[in-house]
Each structure stands twice: as structure tokens, then as C-alpha cells.
Tab-separated table of N, CA and C in Angstrom:
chain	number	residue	atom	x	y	z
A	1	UNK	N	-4.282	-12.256	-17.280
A	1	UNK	CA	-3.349	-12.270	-16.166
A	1	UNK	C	-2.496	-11.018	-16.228
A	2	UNK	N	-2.668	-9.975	-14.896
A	2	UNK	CA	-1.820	-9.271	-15.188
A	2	UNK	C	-0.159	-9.421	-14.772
A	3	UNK	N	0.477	-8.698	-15.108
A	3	UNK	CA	1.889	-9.085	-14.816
A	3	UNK	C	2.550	-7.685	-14.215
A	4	UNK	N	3.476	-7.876	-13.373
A	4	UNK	CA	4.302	-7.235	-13.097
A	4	UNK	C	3.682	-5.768	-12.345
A	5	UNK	N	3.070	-5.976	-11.121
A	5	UNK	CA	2.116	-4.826	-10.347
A	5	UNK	C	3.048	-4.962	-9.113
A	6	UNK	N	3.781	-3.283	-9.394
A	6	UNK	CA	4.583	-3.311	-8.158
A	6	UNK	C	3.560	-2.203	-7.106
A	7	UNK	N	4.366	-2.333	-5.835
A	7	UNK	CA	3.728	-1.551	-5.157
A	7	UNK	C	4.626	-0.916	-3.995
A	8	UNK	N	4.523	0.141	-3.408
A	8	UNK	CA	5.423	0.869	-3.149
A	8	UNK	C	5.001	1.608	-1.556
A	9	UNK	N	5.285	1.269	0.153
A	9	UNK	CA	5.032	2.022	0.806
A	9	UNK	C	5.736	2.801	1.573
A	10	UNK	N	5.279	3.974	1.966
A	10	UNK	CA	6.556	5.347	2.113
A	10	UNK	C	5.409	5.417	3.508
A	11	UNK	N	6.457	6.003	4.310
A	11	UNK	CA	6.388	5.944	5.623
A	11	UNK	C	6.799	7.920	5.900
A	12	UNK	N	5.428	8.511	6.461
A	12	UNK	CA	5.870	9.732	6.734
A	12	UNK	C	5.143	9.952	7.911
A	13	UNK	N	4.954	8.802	8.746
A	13	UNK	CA	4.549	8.682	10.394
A	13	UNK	C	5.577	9.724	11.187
A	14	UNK	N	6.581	9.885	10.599
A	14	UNK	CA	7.762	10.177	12.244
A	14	UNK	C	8.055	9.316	13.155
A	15	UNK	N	7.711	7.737	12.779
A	15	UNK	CA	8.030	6.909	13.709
A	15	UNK	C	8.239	5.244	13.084
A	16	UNK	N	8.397	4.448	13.688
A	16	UNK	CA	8.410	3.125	12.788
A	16	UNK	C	6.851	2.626	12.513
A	17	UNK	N	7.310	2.288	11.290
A	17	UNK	CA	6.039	1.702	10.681
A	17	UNK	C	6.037	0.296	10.287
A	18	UNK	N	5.213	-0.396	10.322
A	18	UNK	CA	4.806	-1.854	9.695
A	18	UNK	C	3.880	-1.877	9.600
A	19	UNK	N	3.201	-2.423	8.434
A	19	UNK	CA	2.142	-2.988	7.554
A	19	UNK	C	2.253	-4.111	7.263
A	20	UNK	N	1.245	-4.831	7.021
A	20	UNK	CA	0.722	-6.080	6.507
A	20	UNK	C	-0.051	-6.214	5.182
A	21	UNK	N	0.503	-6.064	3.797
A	21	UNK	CA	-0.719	-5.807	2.933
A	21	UNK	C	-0.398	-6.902	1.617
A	22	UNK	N	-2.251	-7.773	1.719
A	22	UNK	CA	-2.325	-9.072	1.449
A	22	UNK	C	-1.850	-10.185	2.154
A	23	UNK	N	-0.813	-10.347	3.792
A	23	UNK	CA	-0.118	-11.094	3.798
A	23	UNK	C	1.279	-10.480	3.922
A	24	UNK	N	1.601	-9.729	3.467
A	24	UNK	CA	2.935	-9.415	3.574
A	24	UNK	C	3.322	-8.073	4.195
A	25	UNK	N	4.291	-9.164	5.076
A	25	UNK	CA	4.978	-7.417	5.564
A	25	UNK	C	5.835	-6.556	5.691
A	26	UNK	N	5.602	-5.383	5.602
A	26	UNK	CA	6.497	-4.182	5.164
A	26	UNK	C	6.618	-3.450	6.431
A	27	UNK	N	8.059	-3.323	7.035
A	27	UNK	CA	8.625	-2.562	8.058
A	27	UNK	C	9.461	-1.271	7.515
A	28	UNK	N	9.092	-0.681	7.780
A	28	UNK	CA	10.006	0.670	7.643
A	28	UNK	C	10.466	1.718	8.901
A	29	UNK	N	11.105	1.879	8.976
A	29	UNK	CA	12.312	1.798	10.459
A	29	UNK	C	11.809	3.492	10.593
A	30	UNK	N	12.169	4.099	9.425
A	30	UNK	CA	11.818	5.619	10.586
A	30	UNK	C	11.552	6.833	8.933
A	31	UNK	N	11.367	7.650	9.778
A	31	UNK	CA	10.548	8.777	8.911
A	31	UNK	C	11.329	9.039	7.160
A	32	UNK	N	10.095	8.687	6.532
A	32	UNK	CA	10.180	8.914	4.982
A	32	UNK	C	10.603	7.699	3.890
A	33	UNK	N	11.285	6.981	5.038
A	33	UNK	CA	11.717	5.797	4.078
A	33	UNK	C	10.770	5.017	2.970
A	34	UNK	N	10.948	4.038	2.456
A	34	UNK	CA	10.230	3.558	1.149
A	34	UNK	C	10.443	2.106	1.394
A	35	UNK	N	9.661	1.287	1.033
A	35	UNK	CA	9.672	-0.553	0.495
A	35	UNK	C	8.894	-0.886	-0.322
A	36	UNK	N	9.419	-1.301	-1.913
A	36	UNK	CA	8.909	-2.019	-2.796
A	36	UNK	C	8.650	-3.208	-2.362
A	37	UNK	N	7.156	-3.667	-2.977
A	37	UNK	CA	6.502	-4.683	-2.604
A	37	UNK	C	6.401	-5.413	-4.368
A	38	UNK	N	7.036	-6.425	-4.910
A	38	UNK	CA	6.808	-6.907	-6.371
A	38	UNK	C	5.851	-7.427	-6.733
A	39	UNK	N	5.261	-7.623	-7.789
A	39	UNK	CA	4.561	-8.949	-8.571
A	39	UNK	C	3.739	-9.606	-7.140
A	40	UNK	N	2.831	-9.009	-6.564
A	40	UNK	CA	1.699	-9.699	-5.917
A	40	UNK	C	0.696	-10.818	-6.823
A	41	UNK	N	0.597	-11.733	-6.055
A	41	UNK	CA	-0.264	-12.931	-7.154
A	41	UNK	C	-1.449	-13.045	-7.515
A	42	UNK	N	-1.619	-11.988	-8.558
A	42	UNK	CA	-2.909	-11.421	-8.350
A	42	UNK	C	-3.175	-11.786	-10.161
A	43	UNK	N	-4.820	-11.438	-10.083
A	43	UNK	CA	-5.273	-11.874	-12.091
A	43	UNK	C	-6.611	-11.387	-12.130
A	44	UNK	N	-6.754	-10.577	-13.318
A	44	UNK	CA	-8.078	-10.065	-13.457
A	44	UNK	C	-7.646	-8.699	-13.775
A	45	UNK	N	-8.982	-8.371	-13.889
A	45	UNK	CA	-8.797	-6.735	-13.953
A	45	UNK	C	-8.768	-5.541	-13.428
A	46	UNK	N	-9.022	-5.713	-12.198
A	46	UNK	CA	-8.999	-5.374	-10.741
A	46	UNK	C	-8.353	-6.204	-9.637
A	47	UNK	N	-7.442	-5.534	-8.294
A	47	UNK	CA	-6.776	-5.986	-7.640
A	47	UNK	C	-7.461	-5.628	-6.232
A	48	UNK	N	-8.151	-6.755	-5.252
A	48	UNK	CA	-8.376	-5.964	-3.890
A	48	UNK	C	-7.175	-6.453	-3.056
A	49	UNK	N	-6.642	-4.940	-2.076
A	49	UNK	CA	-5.744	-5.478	-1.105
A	49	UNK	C	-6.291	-4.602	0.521
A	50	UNK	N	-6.225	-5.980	1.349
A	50	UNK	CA	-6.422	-5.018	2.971
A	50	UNK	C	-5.513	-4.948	3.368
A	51	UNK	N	-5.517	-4.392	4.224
A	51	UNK	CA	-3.964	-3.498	5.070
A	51	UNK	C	-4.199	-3.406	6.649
A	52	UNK	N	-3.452	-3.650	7.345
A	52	UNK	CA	-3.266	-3.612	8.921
A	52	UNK	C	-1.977	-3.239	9.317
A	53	UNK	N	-2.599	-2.165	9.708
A	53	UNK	CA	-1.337	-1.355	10.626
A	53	UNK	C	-0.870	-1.939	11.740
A	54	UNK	N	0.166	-2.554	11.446
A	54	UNK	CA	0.614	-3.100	13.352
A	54	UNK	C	1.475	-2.577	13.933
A	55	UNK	N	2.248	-1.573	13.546
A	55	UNK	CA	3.074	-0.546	14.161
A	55	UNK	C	2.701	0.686	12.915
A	56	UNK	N	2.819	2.046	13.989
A	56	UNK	CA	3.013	3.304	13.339
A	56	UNK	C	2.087	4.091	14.475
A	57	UNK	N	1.460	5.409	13.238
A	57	UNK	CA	0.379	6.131	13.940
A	57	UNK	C	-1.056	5.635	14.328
A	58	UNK	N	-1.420	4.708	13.677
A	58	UNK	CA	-2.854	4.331	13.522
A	58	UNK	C	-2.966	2.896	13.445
A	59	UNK	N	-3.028	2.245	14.620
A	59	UNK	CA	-2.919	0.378	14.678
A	59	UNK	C	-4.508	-0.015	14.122
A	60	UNK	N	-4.120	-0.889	13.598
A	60	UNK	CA	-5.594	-2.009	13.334
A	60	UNK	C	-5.680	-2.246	12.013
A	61	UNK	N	-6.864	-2.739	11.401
A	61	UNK	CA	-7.124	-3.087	10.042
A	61	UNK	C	-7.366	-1.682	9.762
A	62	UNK	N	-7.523	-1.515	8.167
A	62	UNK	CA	-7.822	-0.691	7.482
A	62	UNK	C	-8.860	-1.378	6.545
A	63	UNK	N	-10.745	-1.553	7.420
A	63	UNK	CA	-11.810	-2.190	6.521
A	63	UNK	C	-11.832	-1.998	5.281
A	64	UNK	N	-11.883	-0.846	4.847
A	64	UNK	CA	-12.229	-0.645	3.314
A	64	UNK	C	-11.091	-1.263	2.604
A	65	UNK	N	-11.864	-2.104	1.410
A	65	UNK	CA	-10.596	-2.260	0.304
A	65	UNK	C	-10.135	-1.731	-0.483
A	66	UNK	N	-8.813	-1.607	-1.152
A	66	UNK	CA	-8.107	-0.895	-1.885
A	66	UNK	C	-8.062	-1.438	-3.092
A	67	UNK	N	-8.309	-1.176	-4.295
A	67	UNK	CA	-8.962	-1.438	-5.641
A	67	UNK	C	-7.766	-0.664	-6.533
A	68	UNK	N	-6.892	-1.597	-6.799
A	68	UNK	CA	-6.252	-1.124	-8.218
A	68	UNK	C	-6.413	-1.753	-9.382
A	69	UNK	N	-6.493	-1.067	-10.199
A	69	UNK	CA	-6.984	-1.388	-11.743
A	69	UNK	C	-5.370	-2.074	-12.230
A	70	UNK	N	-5.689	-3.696	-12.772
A	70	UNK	CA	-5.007	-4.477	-13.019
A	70	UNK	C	-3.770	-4.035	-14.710
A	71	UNK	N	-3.364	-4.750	-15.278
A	71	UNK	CA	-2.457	-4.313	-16.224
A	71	UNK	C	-0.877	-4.808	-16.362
A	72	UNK	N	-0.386	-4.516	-17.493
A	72	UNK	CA	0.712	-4.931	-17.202
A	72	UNK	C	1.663	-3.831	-16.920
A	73	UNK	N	2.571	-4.104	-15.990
A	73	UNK	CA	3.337	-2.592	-15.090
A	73	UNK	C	2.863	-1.774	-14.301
A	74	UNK	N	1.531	-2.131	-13.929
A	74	UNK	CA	0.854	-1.310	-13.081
A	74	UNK	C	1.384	-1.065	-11.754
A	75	UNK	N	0.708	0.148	-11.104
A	75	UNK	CA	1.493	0.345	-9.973
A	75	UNK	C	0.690	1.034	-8.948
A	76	UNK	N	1.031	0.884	-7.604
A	76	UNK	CA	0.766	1.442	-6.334
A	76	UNK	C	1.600	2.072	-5.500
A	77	UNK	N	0.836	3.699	-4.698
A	77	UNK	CA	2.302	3.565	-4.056
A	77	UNK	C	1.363	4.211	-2.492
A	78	UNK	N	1.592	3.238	-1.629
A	78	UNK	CA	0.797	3.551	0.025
A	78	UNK	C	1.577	4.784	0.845
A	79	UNK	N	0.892	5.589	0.911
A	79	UNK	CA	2.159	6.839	1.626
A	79	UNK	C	1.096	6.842	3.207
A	80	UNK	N	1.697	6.813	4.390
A	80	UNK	CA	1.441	7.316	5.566
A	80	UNK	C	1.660	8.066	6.165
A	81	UNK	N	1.167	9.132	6.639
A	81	UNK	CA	0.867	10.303	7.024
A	81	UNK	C	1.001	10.011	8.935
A	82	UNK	N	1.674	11.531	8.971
A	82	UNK	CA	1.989	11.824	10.695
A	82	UNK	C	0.530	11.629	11.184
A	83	UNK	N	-0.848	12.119	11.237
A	83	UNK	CA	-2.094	12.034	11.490
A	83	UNK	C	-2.249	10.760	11.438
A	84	UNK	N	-1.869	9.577	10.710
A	84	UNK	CA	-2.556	8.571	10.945
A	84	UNK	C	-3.194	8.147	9.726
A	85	UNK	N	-3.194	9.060	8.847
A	85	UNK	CA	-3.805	8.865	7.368
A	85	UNK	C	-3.243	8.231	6.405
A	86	UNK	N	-3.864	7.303	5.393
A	86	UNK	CA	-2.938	6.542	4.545
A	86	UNK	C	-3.533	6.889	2.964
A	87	UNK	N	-2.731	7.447	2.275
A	87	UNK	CA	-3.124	7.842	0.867
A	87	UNK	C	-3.000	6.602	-0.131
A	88	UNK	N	-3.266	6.799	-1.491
A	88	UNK	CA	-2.802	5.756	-2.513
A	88	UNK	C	-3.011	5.963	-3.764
A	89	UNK	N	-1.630	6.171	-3.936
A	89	UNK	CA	-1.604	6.653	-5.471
A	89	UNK	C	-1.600	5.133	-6.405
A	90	UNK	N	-2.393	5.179	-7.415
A	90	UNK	CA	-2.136	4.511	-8.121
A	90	UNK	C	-2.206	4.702	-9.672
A	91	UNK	N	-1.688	4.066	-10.377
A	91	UNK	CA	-1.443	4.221	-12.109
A	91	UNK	C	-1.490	2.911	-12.535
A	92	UNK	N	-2.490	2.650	-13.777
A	92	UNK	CA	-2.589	4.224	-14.516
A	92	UNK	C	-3.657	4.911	-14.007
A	93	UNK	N	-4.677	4.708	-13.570
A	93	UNK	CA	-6.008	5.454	-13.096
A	93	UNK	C	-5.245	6.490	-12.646
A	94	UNK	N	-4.296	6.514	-11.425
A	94	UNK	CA	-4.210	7.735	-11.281
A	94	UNK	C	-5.009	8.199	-10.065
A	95	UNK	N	-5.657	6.931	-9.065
A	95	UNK	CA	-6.763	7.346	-8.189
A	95	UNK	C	-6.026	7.531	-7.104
A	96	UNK	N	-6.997	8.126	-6.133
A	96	UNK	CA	-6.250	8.889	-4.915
A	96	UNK	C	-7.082	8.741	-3.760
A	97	UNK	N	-6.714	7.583	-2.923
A	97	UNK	CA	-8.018	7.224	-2.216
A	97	UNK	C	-6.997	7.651	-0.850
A	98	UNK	N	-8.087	8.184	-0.025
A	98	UNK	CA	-7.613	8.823	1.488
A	98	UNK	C	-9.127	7.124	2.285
A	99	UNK	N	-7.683	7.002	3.456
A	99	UNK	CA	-8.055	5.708	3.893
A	99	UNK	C	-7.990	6.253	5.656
């Protein structure tokens, strides 16, 4: 069981953003801001999460899943891009997936 996988999304649309990821949602009002997302209820050694844009640059699901490597303190952080693009840093891997 891992413990304690925060996750983190930053908003660099230029406009308001909301997401939906797993279930939960994250509004962020206007350009650059940030919302920690805590302890998602997750176990194993790998984490899948989907994402749907319902406000920002780019509305709809985001099909592909997002795969973070489980742990304890692990972390994510979703950054959105003026284009419409959504990055994802994560640690410890360290991976960098363009979505």
C-alpha cells in the first residue's frame, strides 16, 4: 500500500481551468495558479489516473492514461499549457509525459 501520493495541478492556460482527475475536481481561477490534490486511494505499484478537461484550453477527456509509479511520498505535478497541452512531471521516475 502506498501512502501519501500527492499531486499537484498548475494552470498556465491564460484562462480558468477545471479538471476532473480520478473523480475529483480541481478549479483554478486564472493564469499560473496551483491545487494540491492529497493521498488519492490508490495501492500497488503503479497508479492509473484519467483526466477531463471541463473548462480551460482543451475540453474533453484526456484517453490515454497517466501511470505513476507508486511509493511512499510519491508525487505528481499536471502543468497546462496556453496550446492546450498537458505535461506531467512525476517522482521519483522523473517521467515526462506530453498528453
Amino acid at each position: 500500500m502506498a501512502a501519501n501520493n500527492y499531486f499537484t495541478v498548475v494552470n498556465f492556460s491564460g484562462q480558468a481551468l477545471e479538471v476532473v482527475i480520478n473523480g475529483v475536481t480541481v478549479s483554478l481561477p486564472e493564469d499560473g495558479t496551483a491545487q494540491p490534490l492529497n493521498k488519492f486511494p490508490q495501492s500497488g505499484e503503479q497508479f492509473e489516473y484519467h483526466v477531463e478537461v471541463k473548462q480551460g484550453p482543451k475540453l474533453g477527456t484526456v484517453d490515454k492514461t497517466l501511470v505513476v509509479s507508486g511509493g511512499t511520498n510519491s508525487w505528481s505535478t499536471f502543468v497546462f499549457t496556453n496550446n492546450g497541452i498537458m505535461n506531467q512531471f512525476a517522482s521519483p521516475n522523473a517521467q515526462n509525459l506530453r498528453v
